[in-house]
Amino acid sequence: MPFISASDGLIKKSTTSVENIFITQYLPALEPTAVKVYLYSLFLCQSGSPYTLKELAKNLEISEAEAISYFEYLEEYELISIISRTPFCVSMLEISNISSKPKKIKPEKYADFNKSVQNILSGRMVSPDEYMDYYELLEEYGFEQQALLMIIAFCADQNVGKNVSYGYIKKVAESYASKGKITASLVDEYLLNDRLLLEIISLCGLKRKVYHKDRENLEKWRDWNFSDEMLFEAAKLSAGKTNPLTYMDKILSVWNKDGIRSPEEIPEQQPVPAKRGAAKKKMGIIERWQSVMDEISSTDAANDNGENNNE
């Protein structure tokens, strides 16, 4: 029995101090029950109440096993430290992890994910450091494991021998995350666009990966209401040019201004004689088309080989 103790009435009238950083950064990020466990533990610590793990679990209406699990969860955020397992004891820590993100990543919980990654990247061994980077993508951006695996597989499919670099995979994953594409269903939907871009790039006569700029262009072309068929037609017309994707973008810009939305409306580059009067309007479009094509052909655009593009 302690030499001096506080009465229940005094304890009820006292206050529990909580660091502001916990409220501003941790409270929104932590699981709700973990917040309860943390705050109740602070209360017990500061009041000097001789509670046991069993009593804490009972008051929070969770099992002892669940309580231990939440303490382990809080330890990953460096909010507490488990100093003993038998008996179970924890130490409340001063908050120093200002990122409010887990500091400890447990590789064992990603065992199945690791096997899948190595199967996808079968052309090389995946290093422990690379695995840790994947874990950080999962935990920092909230990717579903299947969603990230789909992105890795897509990146590998673009590389002969599946020797795709992690740097490229990370940039693609971050690009998807910036659009909120972190679930398997949303990634699958977004991958359709990247596969379309790969086909467009191939029709342009290029052999390279999909870059972030390509995705931005596709969004713009979609905003212009061009169908896949029209994108393919523009890509074919751009093949063999010095900078085919730049050329293609300018073609689509002209078509957008002229209201051309089907292959049948695309004017021939070489005008053909037509009956006087009936062909006047059509000839105007063709002449404008030829003028724009001449301008595009004579313009030195930025290199389209992807060397200066951000992936």
PDB file of C-alpha atoms in Angstrom, residues 1 9 14 21-22 26 28 47 59 63 146 155 166-167 170 173 185 190-191 196 198 237 242 246 248 282 294:
ATOM      1  CA  MET A   1       0.000   0.000   0.000  1.00  0.00           C
ATOM      2  CA  GLY A   9     -13.047  12.233  -5.231  1.00  0.00           C
ATOM      3  CA  SER A  14      -8.188  16.370 -11.280  1.00  0.00           C
ATOM      4  CA  ILE A  21       0.497  17.180 -30.969  1.00  0.00           C
ATOM      5  CA  PHE A  22      -1.489  14.065 -30.075  1.00  0.00           C
ATOM      6  CA  TYR A  26      -2.423  11.451 -33.934  1.00  0.00           C
ATOM      7  CA  PRO A  28      -7.180  11.804 -36.770  1.00  0.00           C
ATOM      8  CA  SER A  47      -3.623   9.734 -11.515  1.00  0.00           C
ATOM      9  CA  ASN A  59     -13.454  -0.678 -18.345  1.00  0.00           C
ATOM     10  CA  SER A  63     -10.489  -8.327 -24.127  1.00  0.00           C
ATOM     11  CA  GLN A 146      -3.439  -6.207 -54.334  1.00  0.00           C
ATOM     12  CA  CYS A 155       5.422  -1.821 -64.708  1.00  0.00           C
ATOM     13  CA  TYR A 166      12.129   0.203 -58.357  1.00  0.00           C
ATOM     14  CA  GLY A 167      12.479   3.924 -59.024  1.00  0.00           C
ATOM     15  CA  LYS A 170       7.659   4.065 -57.081  1.00  0.00           C
ATOM     16  CA  ALA A 173       2.646   4.235 -57.604  1.00  0.00           C
ATOM     17  CA  SER A 185     -10.800  -1.678 -58.232  1.00  0.00           C
ATOM     18  CA  TYR A 190      -6.751   3.430 -64.094  1.00  0.00           C
ATOM     19  CA  LEU A 191      -4.614   0.672 -65.644  1.00  0.00           C
ATOM     20  CA  LEU A 196      -4.464   2.441 -73.910  1.00  0.00           C
ATOM     21  CA  LEU A 198       0.905   1.945 -74.408  1.00  0.00           C
ATOM     22  CA  LEU A 237      -0.813  10.026 -88.626  1.00  0.00           C
ATOM     23  CA  THR A 242      10.424  13.555 -85.106  1.00  0.00           C
ATOM     24  CA  THR A 246       3.768  16.239 -79.637  1.00  0.00           C
ATOM     25  CA  MET A 248      -0.374  13.916 -82.216  1.00  0.00           C
ATOM     26  CA  LYS A 282     -14.715  21.363 -97.451  1.00  0.00           C
ATOM     27  CA  ASP A 294       2.995  22.228 -92.462  1.00  0.00           C
TER      28      ASP A 294
END
